[in-house]
Amino acid sequence: MRCGITPVDKLIGGGIVRGRISEIIGHPGAGRTSLAAAFAASITGRGEVAAWIDAAGNFDPESIAAAGVDLARLLWVATPANPSRSGARPVDNFAGARPESARATDHSDHYVTNHYVADHYVEGRPYYAGKRPASAAVLKAAEWILVAGGFGLVVIDCGGLRDCNGWAGTFTQSAALRLAHGAERSGAAVVVIAAHQMCGTFAALSLMLSRRRTCFSRAGAGAPALFDGLTVEARVMRNKLGGSGGAATWSALADPSCAATPESALAPGRLQRHESHASRESANYAGQRVAAR
Amino acid sequence: MTSPDIYKAASRHEHEGQAARIACILIADFALAAVMRANPELRERPFALTRNSERRGAYSAHSELSQVSAPARALGVRPGMTVAQARALIPEIAVINASPVAERAAADALIDVAESISPVVEEAVPGCVWVDLTGSERFYRQARGDGKTADSTRNPDDIGDGDEACVTVEEEIAAELARRAGRVGLEAAVGIAADKEIARLAARCGGARVIGTGREREFLNWMPLDLLDLGVNARGDDLELMLKRLGIRRLGDLAQLDARAVGSRLGSHGAELMRLARGEGSARVAARPRAEVFAEAIEMEYGIETIEPLAFVMRAMIARISERLQMRGLVAGDITLSLGLADRRRDERRVAVAAPTIEVRALLTLVTLNLEAAPPPAAVETIRLTIAPRAARPAQSDMFLPPAPAPEQSAAMSPQTAPASAPAINGIARMVMRTMRPAEEVEVMCMRETPEFVRGANVCARVVSAAGPWRRQGEWWAEGANGEADNVAGRDDVRATVAFAPAAYARDYYDLALADGGVYRVYCDLYSAKWFVDGIYD
């Protein structure tokens, strides 16, 4: 299944494979969601149906539709929002329930190794739906969708999923195994968006994205700056069906129609441009960040 | 000019003594043409029609062929043969029952073609339409740009040249009629003359033929009888054969005979033929009211059970109606779909068209979505598609902005028909945002109103690059917003109505590239002077 981004399609041997798990990993802002949206746009453009399991409540229908995804053919599954992102307090601050106690009372906690108890809101009041972790809800939703069949692509967006300590866990081996079996039986391509590898050896492809360049431009001196987009490097960390270690660079733009060719998309000289080498600067300001906290 | 005015104008021409000019649009082998129009794949194939009163598709090997297509005729199949005889000659011949619904649809389409040229139209039989062109050549001459030489400045000595110019214009009209008939899927022959019957005879010659004023007698004298398809008289005698035995091969030969003698020997058919040969036909075209509903129908040999082949069939039907509407300067409104099902039930449904259009793709998508939402309970055997015509909406262009797409091209017509933008143009992806729900409040340190540092629960970094701000402000007009304060959050340019309209908002949005590597969309709520992270570009 191709995504339509030529360098990425070439890098991964023509696209991701149906019936297998593919991981798109990287830091927030590295272009993971844009790449997953390209796959979803490709699949819905062919008339197939896709599902997007939104673990952290970050799904933005407007920009997803602008990326070419036919929303009429996309199932958006909203799961309990990440308390650390949504502004809600962690569970142990709410009721004193500790993760260990949740593990003891809930049999579904084997889905995640480092889990938290997600808060659910019903009629404006928080409660704990069986003290089930959000990751468990995500996996349960994925299983149901894969068992139901008829989906060409299932995107599991764990990109913003973190526990109360800010650490994003991984799926347990048994959970990843069940997910892999579900993908194989349904024939759907499963794409997992995460900060790091979630499915371990059960993923057929792990694609690591990292931001190379952030481009802002202004039409002339004194004109307001505009955010153009990112240049992203994709590196194959693991590929069961091809070679690993290869890398390719591609662009994700706020308005691709402005770029005539991929080479001219973020080429210097098109406009007065200033680039932010934030990856270098982030190291310089790491100490400051800690100090600010 | 309303329709009654048009009919009055048509009769006024006659009273004024202006020479009548009538066009005849004729479809040869109309039943065959109607079936070919509904099934374009039959054009190159040998096929024949049977007329059975029984159920569709229920013909036997002994059924007689009523009409035969040209490829089948070239291979020896003739009307009157049985299906078995035809199959002995051409094993792959397609035998199809004549379709009255397809014939009616084709006849309506032909009338639309005629009405696209002149409002005074009369249908003789299905497949033959007369159009009154009296006076209409002036419009075409003006449309060609030589209107100045047409009437007002014409020298009386140049009547001959003027008539030649008139004939040239009429030839163009005849060619245009044939071309428009082709657009609705019909191959038409067109004849133009001063008389209805002479025009029909001219059309029977094939192609586009114009008989100039005063040259009718010359044409009738030339007209061979074998082009007339005379048939048999009341006693069952073959008229053409009888006339040939008498040495009469052209209408001119017949016109010289005594009318009473011809009537006594050949019967009423002979007398009718005599009147025709002497040019004693009618020059008056009886106008009919204009059709206000555009319909196409098709009967299929076998039931269709899935949406995709149904959509394939309906696409051709919608395209034909779209052409008809376009010729009349109309656009498509609501669609009524009537499906005849295999279990003898009917499935009637109405598809609303929010923005009238003639875009075939958009109309087909609307119909397909309707069918997908509630599929027919059984296989579909007949389809009747009726489209209500609407007047095309004029759009007002802005003086300063580039021209906007027409309403029918607007994606806002229906969210389902909005064309999905390309996921990747030339291998470039479109940036997607990850929204934060709810927006995360942060503290932003600014220098000269430019964000310099962002600090929050999950974000804490220096601003590397910034774009913006872009202001969004709204709902200040909401109910209760009847007053204005002087100043909000120290900004003089923001309308302060928050105290009166709680839904009012005013925000300045920024795209901030932070030192932690992310590009965030951040906004400042101007009423509360608080900053929020709206999302991150990912």
Coordinates of C-alpha atoms in Angstrom, one line a residue, chain B residues 217-485:
Chain B
R217 CA -40.7 21.3 -57.7
E218 CA -37.2 20.5 -59.0
F219 CA -36.5 18.4 -55.9
L220 CA -39.8 16.5 -56.1
N221 CA -39.2 15.7 -59.7
W222 CA -35.9 14.3 -58.8
M223 CA -37.0 12.3 -55.7
P224 CA -36.7 8.5 -56.4
L225 CA -39.6 6.4 -55.1
D226 CA -37.3 3.8 -53.6
L227 CA -36.3 6.3 -50.9
L228 CA -39.9 6.7 -49.8
D229 CA -40.5 3.2 -48.3
L230 CA -44.1 3.2 -49.7
G231 CA -45.2 -0.1 -48.2
V232 CA -48.5 -1.7 -49.3
N233 CA -51.9 -0.3 -50.0
A234 CA -55.2 -1.3 -48.6
R235 CA -55.4 -4.4 -50.8
G236 CA -51.9 -5.6 -49.8
D237 CA -50.2 -4.6 -53.1
D238 CA -46.6 -3.4 -53.0
L239 CA -46.9 0.2 -54.1
E240 CA -43.3 0.6 -55.1
L241 CA -43.5 -2.5 -57.3
M242 CA -46.7 -1.5 -58.9
L243 CA -45.4 2.0 -59.8
K244 CA -42.2 0.5 -61.2
R245 CA -44.2 -1.8 -63.4
L246 CA -45.9 1.3 -64.7
G247 CA -42.5 2.9 -65.4
I248 CA -42.8 5.4 -62.6
R249 CA -39.5 5.7 -60.7
R250 CA -39.6 9.3 -59.4
L251 CA -42.2 11.5 -57.8
G252 CA -42.0 13.8 -60.8
D253 CA -43.2 11.1 -63.1
L254 CA -46.2 10.5 -60.7
A255 CA -47.1 14.2 -60.5
Q256 CA -47.7 14.2 -64.3
L257 CA -50.5 11.6 -64.0
D258 CA -54.2 12.2 -63.5
A259 CA -55.0 12.3 -59.8
R260 CA -58.3 10.6 -60.1
A261 CA -56.9 7.8 -62.1
V262 CA -54.1 7.3 -59.6
G263 CA -56.6 7.3 -56.8
S264 CA -58.9 4.7 -58.4
R265 CA -56.0 2.4 -59.2
L266 CA -53.8 2.7 -56.1
G267 CA -56.4 3.7 -53.4
S268 CA -56.0 6.2 -50.7
H269 CA -52.3 5.6 -50.4
G270 CA -51.9 6.5 -54.1
A271 CA -53.9 9.7 -53.6
E272 CA -51.8 10.7 -50.7
L273 CA -48.7 10.0 -52.7
M274 CA -50.1 12.1 -55.5
R275 CA -50.6 15.1 -53.1
L276 CA -47.0 14.6 -52.0
A277 CA -45.7 14.5 -55.5
R278 CA -47.5 17.8 -56.4
G279 CA -46.2 19.5 -53.3
E280 CA -49.6 20.0 -51.7
G281 CA -48.4 19.5 -48.1
S282 CA -48.9 21.7 -45.1
A283 CA -46.5 24.5 -44.1
R284 CA -47.9 25.0 -40.6
V285 CA -46.0 23.5 -37.6
A286 CA -48.3 22.9 -34.7
A287 CA -46.3 24.0 -31.7
R288 CA -46.4 21.9 -28.5
P289 CA -45.8 23.0 -25.0
R290 CA -42.2 22.7 -23.8
A291 CA -41.3 19.8 -21.6
E292 CA -40.5 20.7 -18.1
V293 CA -39.3 17.3 -16.9
F294 CA -36.3 15.6 -18.3
A295 CA -36.4 11.8 -18.1
E296 CA -34.4 8.9 -19.3
A297 CA -35.4 5.3 -18.9
I298 CA -33.8 1.9 -19.6
E299 CA -34.9 -1.7 -19.4
M300 CA -32.3 -4.3 -18.8
E301 CA -32.3 -7.8 -20.0
Y302 CA -31.2 -9.1 -16.6
G303 CA -31.5 -7.6 -13.1
I304 CA -28.6 -5.7 -11.6
E305 CA -27.9 -6.5 -8.0
T306 CA -24.9 -4.4 -7.1
I307 CA -24.4 -0.6 -7.0
E308 CA -21.3 -0.4 -9.2
P309 CA -22.9 -1.7 -12.5
L310 CA -26.0 0.3 -11.7
A311 CA -23.9 3.4 -11.4
F312 CA -22.3 2.5 -14.7
V313 CA -25.7 2.4 -16.4
M314 CA -26.9 5.6 -14.7
R315 CA -23.8 7.5 -15.6
A316 CA -24.8 7.3 -19.3
M317 CA -28.4 8.3 -18.5
I318 CA -27.3 11.3 -16.5
A319 CA -24.8 12.3 -19.2
R320 CA -27.6 12.3 -21.8
I321 CA -29.9 14.3 -19.6
S322 CA -27.1 16.7 -18.9
E323 CA -26.6 17.2 -22.6
R324 CA -30.3 17.9 -23.1
L325 CA -30.3 20.4 -20.2
Q326 CA -27.2 22.1 -21.5
M327 CA -28.8 22.5 -24.9
R328 CA -31.8 24.2 -23.3
G329 CA -29.6 26.4 -21.1
L330 CA -30.8 24.7 -17.9
V331 CA -29.1 22.9 -15.1
A332 CA -30.2 19.8 -13.1
G333 CA -32.3 20.1 -10.0
D334 CA -33.7 17.3 -7.8
I335 CA -33.4 13.8 -9.2
T336 CA -36.2 11.3 -9.0
L337 CA -35.1 7.7 -9.4
S338 CA -37.7 5.0 -10.1
L339 CA -36.4 1.5 -10.1
G340 CA -38.3 -1.5 -11.3
L341 CA -37.3 -4.5 -9.2
A342 CA -37.1 -8.2 -10.1
D343 CA -39.9 -9.0 -7.6
R344 CA -42.3 -6.7 -9.5
R345 CA -42.1 -4.0 -6.9
R346 CA -41.0 -0.4 -7.5
D347 CA -38.4 1.5 -5.6
E348 CA -39.0 5.3 -5.8
R349 CA -36.6 7.7 -4.3
R350 CA -35.8 11.4 -4.5
V351 CA -32.3 12.8 -4.4
A352 CA -32.0 16.4 -3.5
V353 CA -29.5 18.5 -5.3
A354 CA -28.5 21.4 -3.1
A355 CA -26.7 23.4 -5.9
P356 CA -28.2 22.8 -9.3
T357 CA -25.5 21.6 -11.7
I358 CA -24.9 19.7 -14.9
E359 CA -21.8 18.0 -13.6
V360 CA -22.4 14.4 -14.4
R361 CA -19.9 13.2 -11.8
A362 CA -21.5 15.2 -9.0
L363 CA -25.0 14.1 -9.9
L364 CA -23.9 10.5 -10.2
T365 CA -22.2 10.7 -6.8
L366 CA -25.3 12.0 -5.2
V367 CA -27.4 9.2 -6.7
T368 CA -24.8 6.5 -5.8
L369 CA -24.6 7.7 -2.2
N370 CA -28.4 7.6 -2.0
L371 CA -28.3 4.0 -3.2
E372 CA -25.5 3.0 -1.0
A373 CA -27.3 4.4 2.0
A374 CA -30.4 2.3 1.3
P375 CA -29.7 -0.3 -1.4
P376 CA -32.7 -1.6 -3.4
P377 CA -34.2 -4.7 -1.8
A378 CA -34.0 -6.7 -5.0
A379 CA -32.3 -6.8 -8.4
V380 CA -33.0 -3.8 -10.6
E381 CA -34.5 -4.4 -14.0
T382 CA -35.7 -1.0 -15.1
I383 CA -34.4 2.4 -14.3
R384 CA -36.3 5.7 -14.9
L385 CA -34.3 8.8 -14.0
T386 CA -36.1 12.1 -14.0
I387 CA -34.4 15.4 -13.4
A388 CA -36.2 18.6 -12.6
P389 CA -34.8 21.4 -14.7
R390 CA -33.6 24.6 -13.0
A391 CA -32.4 27.9 -14.3
A392 CA -28.7 28.4 -14.2
R393 CA -27.7 30.7 -11.4
P394 CA -25.7 33.7 -12.4
A395 CA -22.7 34.3 -10.1
Q396 CA -21.5 37.8 -9.2
S397 CA -17.8 38.2 -9.5
D398 CA -15.8 40.2 -7.1
M399 CA -14.1 43.2 -8.5
F400 CA -10.9 42.8 -6.5
L401 CA -10.6 39.0 -6.0
P402 CA -9.7 36.3 -8.5
P403 CA -12.8 34.5 -9.9
A404 CA -14.1 32.0 -7.5
P405 CA -15.2 28.5 -8.7
A406 CA -18.8 28.3 -10.0
P407 CA -21.3 27.1 -7.4
E408 CA -21.6 23.7 -9.0
Q409 CA -17.9 23.3 -8.7
S410 CA -17.9 24.2 -5.1
A411 CA -17.0 21.5 -2.7
A412 CA -19.6 23.0 -0.4
M413 CA -22.4 21.6 -2.5
S414 CA -22.3 18.4 -0.7
P415 CA -19.6 17.1 1.7
Q416 CA -19.8 13.7 0.1
T417 CA -19.0 15.0 -3.3
A418 CA -16.2 17.3 -2.3
P419 CA -13.2 16.0 -4.3
A420 CA -10.5 14.8 -1.9
S421 CA -7.4 16.8 -2.4
A422 CA -4.4 14.9 -3.5
P423 CA -2.7 13.2 -0.6
A424 CA 0.7 14.0 -1.9
I425 CA 1.5 16.3 -4.8
N426 CA 4.6 15.3 -6.6
G427 CA 5.7 13.3 -3.6
I428 CA 5.1 16.0 -1.1
A429 CA 2.9 15.3 1.9
R430 CA 0.5 17.7 3.5
M431 CA 1.3 18.8 7.0
V432 CA -1.2 17.6 9.6
M433 CA -1.8 19.1 13.0
R434 CA -2.3 17.2 16.2
T435 CA -4.9 19.1 18.2
M436 CA -4.8 19.4 21.9
R437 CA -8.2 18.9 23.6
P438 CA -8.7 21.1 25.5
A439 CA -6.1 23.6 24.5
E440 CA -3.3 23.6 27.0
E441 CA -2.7 26.9 28.9
V442 CA 0.9 28.0 28.8
E443 CA 2.8 31.0 29.8
V444 CA 4.4 33.0 27.0
M445 CA 7.1 35.6 27.4
C446 CA 7.0 38.2 24.7
M447 CA 9.4 40.9 23.6
R448 CA 7.9 43.7 21.5
E449 CA 4.7 41.6 21.2
T450 CA 6.7 38.7 19.7
P451 CA 6.7 35.4 21.6
E452 CA 10.2 34.6 22.9
F453 CA 9.7 31.8 25.4
V454 CA 6.9 29.3 26.0
R455 CA 6.4 27.5 29.4
G456 CA 3.7 25.1 30.3
A457 CA 3.0 21.7 31.8
N458 CA 4.2 19.8 28.8
V459 CA 6.0 22.5 26.7
C460 CA 8.9 24.5 27.9
A461 CA 11.3 25.9 25.3
R462 CA 12.6 29.0 23.6
V463 CA 11.0 30.3 20.5
V464 CA 13.3 29.7 17.5
S465 CA 11.0 31.0 14.8
A466 CA 7.6 32.5 14.7
A467 CA 4.9 33.2 12.2
G468 CA 1.8 35.3 12.8
P469 CA -0.2 36.6 14.3
W470 CA -3.5 35.9 12.5
R471 CA -6.5 37.2 14.3
R472 CA -9.8 35.3 14.6
Q473 CA -12.6 37.2 16.1
G474 CA -16.3 36.3 16.1
E475 CA -19.6 36.0 17.8
W476 CA -19.4 39.5 19.1
W477 CA -22.6 40.1 17.2
A478 CA -24.4 37.5 19.2
E479 CA -27.5 38.1 21.2
G480 CA -26.8 40.5 24.1
A481 CA -23.8 42.1 22.5
N482 CA -25.2 45.6 22.5
G483 CA -22.4 47.5 24.0
E484 CA -18.7 48.1 23.6
A485 CA -16.1 48.7 26.1

